[in-house]
Amino acid sequence: MSSQTSEYQATDDTRTALDQQLYTLFGRAVREVRITRVSWPDGKRWVAMAIGTHGGEIPLHDGGLHHQAAMVLRDAFPHANWSRAQDYDVATGTLREHLVRVPASLRGDDR
């Protein structure tokens, strides 16, 4: 398994547009948005997690916000691998594939 992640950089204009769209969606400024595709009994769904500028998670009570956030970021970064979770850093305009690192104890490394 590779520890390399795919990374995409938004242009300044795209960054500004995304900042405005995400602010409109979530009703406040956000620092980071994670988009994940998950399987539910009735099919696949998008799940978004938004982190506010204060560092806490912003509750997304309306299920439609998850889908809208995913579509906004997919439109901005069409070449990203959307079958994998993606993290968008609002300040830098960087989208990178979310990578969960396996702890050393589970990799069989010496303790």
mmCIF file with all atom_site columns, C-alpha atoms in Angstrom, residues 21-91:
data_model
loop_
_atom_site.group_PDB
_atom_site.id
_atom_site.type_symbol
_atom_site.label_atom_id
_atom_site.label_alt_id
_atom_site.label_comp_id
_atom_site.label_asym_id
_atom_site.label_entity_id
_atom_site.label_seq_id
_atom_site.pdbx_PDB_ins_code
_atom_site.Cartn_x
_atom_site.Cartn_y
_atom_site.Cartn_z
_atom_site.occupancy
_atom_site.B_iso_or_equiv
_atom_site.pdbx_formal_charge
_atom_site.auth_seq_id
_atom_site.auth_comp_id
_atom_site.auth_asym_id
_atom_site.auth_atom_id
_atom_site.pdbx_PDB_model_num
ATOM 1  C CA . GLN A 1 21 ? -19.956 28.417 -2.123  1.00 0.00 ? 21 GLN A CA 1
ATOM 2  C CA . LEU A 1 22 ? -18.916 26.543 1.010   1.00 0.00 ? 22 LEU A CA 1
ATOM 3  C CA . TYR A 1 23 ? -19.734 29.572 3.188   1.00 0.00 ? 23 TYR A CA 1
ATOM 4  C CA . THR A 1 24 ? -23.197 29.693 1.601   1.00 0.00 ? 24 THR A CA 1
ATOM 5  C CA . LEU A 1 25 ? -23.746 25.955 2.099   1.00 0.00 ? 25 LEU A CA 1
ATOM 6  C CA . PHE A 1 26 ? -22.597 25.759 5.714   1.00 0.00 ? 26 PHE A CA 1
ATOM 7  C CA . GLY A 1 27 ? -23.613 29.243 6.862   1.00 0.00 ? 27 GLY A CA 1
ATOM 8  C CA . ARG A 1 28 ? -20.144 30.064 8.177   1.00 0.00 ? 28 ARG A CA 1
ATOM 9  C CA . ALA A 1 29 ? -16.494 30.016 7.198   1.00 0.00 ? 29 ALA A CA 1
ATOM 10 C CA . VAL A 1 30 ? -14.888 26.582 7.116   1.00 0.00 ? 30 VAL A CA 1
ATOM 11 C CA . ARG A 1 31 ? -11.293 25.462 7.415   1.00 0.00 ? 31 ARG A CA 1
ATOM 12 C CA . GLU A 1 32 ? -11.582 21.980 5.895   1.00 0.00 ? 32 GLU A CA 1
ATOM 13 C CA . VAL A 1 33 ? -14.134 19.756 4.207   1.00 0.00 ? 33 VAL A CA 1
ATOM 14 C CA . ARG A 1 34 ? -13.839 15.971 3.906   1.00 0.00 ? 34 ARG A CA 1
ATOM 15 C CA . ILE A 1 35 ? -15.954 14.169 1.341   1.00 0.00 ? 35 ILE A CA 1
ATOM 16 C CA . THR A 1 36 ? -16.440 10.403 1.510   1.00 0.00 ? 36 THR A CA 1
ATOM 17 C CA . ARG A 1 37 ? -18.601 8.065  -0.585  1.00 0.00 ? 37 ARG A CA 1
ATOM 18 C CA . VAL A 1 38 ? -20.316 5.469  1.629   1.00 0.00 ? 38 VAL A CA 1
ATOM 19 C CA . SER A 1 39 ? -22.609 2.512  1.038   1.00 0.00 ? 39 SER A CA 1
ATOM 20 C CA . TRP A 1 40 ? -26.007 2.434  2.731   1.00 0.00 ? 40 TRP A CA 1
ATOM 21 C CA . PRO A 1 41 ? -28.689 -0.255 2.434   1.00 0.00 ? 41 PRO A CA 1
ATOM 22 C CA . ASP A 1 42 ? -30.516 1.905  -0.124  1.00 0.00 ? 42 ASP A CA 1
ATOM 23 C CA . GLY A 1 43 ? -27.388 2.718  -2.170  1.00 0.00 ? 43 GLY A CA 1
ATOM 24 C CA . LYS A 1 44 ? -24.326 4.930  -2.139  1.00 0.00 ? 44 LYS A CA 1
ATOM 25 C CA . ARG A 1 45 ? -24.363 8.381  -0.558  1.00 0.00 ? 45 ARG A CA 1
ATOM 26 C CA . TRP A 1 46 ? -21.987 11.284 -0.124  1.00 0.00 ? 46 TRP A CA 1
ATOM 27 C CA . VAL A 1 47 ? -20.970 12.203 3.409   1.00 0.00 ? 47 VAL A CA 1
ATOM 28 C CA . ALA A 1 48 ? -19.350 15.544 4.152   1.00 0.00 ? 48 ALA A CA 1
ATOM 29 C CA . MET A 1 49 ? -17.564 16.594 7.306   1.00 0.00 ? 49 MET A CA 1
ATOM 30 C CA . ALA A 1 50 ? -16.919 20.313 7.674   1.00 0.00 ? 50 ALA A CA 1
ATOM 31 C CA . ILE A 1 51 ? -14.456 21.773 10.157  1.00 0.00 ? 51 ILE A CA 1
ATOM 32 C CA . GLY A 1 52 ? -15.029 25.394 11.166  1.00 0.00 ? 52 GLY A CA 1
ATOM 33 C CA . THR A 1 53 ? -12.330 27.989 11.551  1.00 0.00 ? 53 THR A CA 1
ATOM 34 C CA . HIS A 1 54 ? -12.460 27.352 15.334  1.00 0.00 ? 54 HIS A CA 1
ATOM 35 C CA . GLY A 1 55 ? -11.400 23.731 14.723  1.00 0.00 ? 55 GLY A CA 1
ATOM 36 C CA . GLY A 1 56 ? -14.680 22.045 15.649  1.00 0.00 ? 56 GLY A CA 1
ATOM 37 C CA . GLU A 1 57 ? -16.945 19.997 13.426  1.00 0.00 ? 57 GLU A CA 1
ATOM 38 C CA . ILE A 1 58 ? -19.913 21.836 11.949  1.00 0.00 ? 58 ILE A CA 1
ATOM 39 C CA . PRO A 1 59 ? -23.080 19.744 12.335  1.00 0.00 ? 59 PRO A CA 1
ATOM 40 C CA . LEU A 1 60 ? -24.771 19.074 8.999   1.00 0.00 ? 60 LEU A CA 1
ATOM 41 C CA . HIS A 1 61 ? -28.393 18.354 9.897   1.00 0.00 ? 61 HIS A CA 1
ATOM 42 C CA . ASP A 1 62 ? -29.722 18.588 6.346   1.00 0.00 ? 62 ASP A CA 1
ATOM 43 C CA . GLY A 1 63 ? -28.757 15.474 4.378   1.00 0.00 ? 63 GLY A CA 1
ATOM 44 C CA . GLY A 1 64 ? -28.819 17.478 1.159   1.00 0.00 ? 64 GLY A CA 1
ATOM 45 C CA . LEU A 1 65 ? -25.825 19.514 2.335   1.00 0.00 ? 65 LEU A CA 1
ATOM 46 C CA . HIS A 1 66 ? -23.620 16.436 2.124   1.00 0.00 ? 66 HIS A CA 1
ATOM 47 C CA . HIS A 1 67 ? -24.504 15.899 -1.527  1.00 0.00 ? 67 HIS A CA 1
ATOM 48 C CA . GLN A 1 68 ? -24.241 19.601 -2.401  1.00 0.00 ? 68 GLN A CA 1
ATOM 49 C CA . ALA A 1 69 ? -20.788 19.911 -0.810  1.00 0.00 ? 69 ALA A CA 1
ATOM 50 C CA . ALA A 1 70 ? -19.611 16.846 -2.726  1.00 0.00 ? 70 ALA A CA 1
ATOM 51 C CA . MET A 1 71 ? -20.899 18.229 -6.028  1.00 0.00 ? 71 MET A CA 1
ATOM 52 C CA . VAL A 1 72 ? -19.269 21.634 -5.461  1.00 0.00 ? 72 VAL A CA 1
ATOM 53 C CA . LEU A 1 73 ? -15.870 20.009 -4.872  1.00 0.00 ? 73 LEU A CA 1
ATOM 54 C CA . ARG A 1 74 ? -16.286 17.406 -7.634  1.00 0.00 ? 74 ARG A CA 1
ATOM 55 C CA . ASP A 1 75 ? -17.025 20.173 -10.120 1.00 0.00 ? 75 ASP A CA 1
ATOM 56 C CA . ALA A 1 76 ? -13.895 22.053 -9.031  1.00 0.00 ? 76 ALA A CA 1
ATOM 57 C CA . PHE A 1 77 ? -11.653 18.959 -9.067  1.00 0.00 ? 77 PHE A CA 1
ATOM 58 C CA . PRO A 1 78 ? -13.012 16.580 -11.744 1.00 0.00 ? 78 PRO A CA 1
ATOM 59 C CA . HIS A 1 79 ? -9.745  14.619 -12.030 1.00 0.00 ? 79 HIS A CA 1
ATOM 60 C CA . ALA A 1 80 ? -9.616  13.579 -8.373  1.00 0.00 ? 80 ALA A CA 1
ATOM 61 C CA . ASN A 1 81 ? -10.359 9.958  -7.510  1.00 0.00 ? 81 ASN A CA 1
ATOM 62 C CA . TRP A 1 82 ? -13.812 10.383 -5.970  1.00 0.00 ? 82 TRP A CA 1
ATOM 63 C CA . SER A 1 83 ? -14.066 6.707  -5.089  1.00 0.00 ? 83 SER A CA 1
ATOM 64 C CA . ARG A 1 84 ? -11.656 7.611  -2.253  1.00 0.00 ? 84 ARG A CA 1
ATOM 65 C CA . ALA A 1 85 ? -12.217 10.111 0.571   1.00 0.00 ? 85 ALA A CA 1
ATOM 66 C CA . GLN A 1 86 ? -10.924 13.602 -0.232  1.00 0.00 ? 86 GLN A CA 1
ATOM 67 C CA . ASP A 1 87 ? -9.883  16.453 2.087   1.00 0.00 ? 87 ASP A CA 1
ATOM 68 C CA . TYR A 1 88 ? -10.180 20.060 0.917   1.00 0.00 ? 88 TYR A CA 1
ATOM 69 C CA . ASP A 1 89 ? -8.122  22.709 2.742   1.00 0.00 ? 89 ASP A CA 1
ATOM 70 C CA . VAL A 1 90 ? -9.955  26.010 2.244   1.00 0.00 ? 90 VAL A CA 1
ATOM 71 C CA . ALA A 1 91 ? -6.976  28.254 3.134   1.00 0.00 ? 91 ALA A CA 1
#
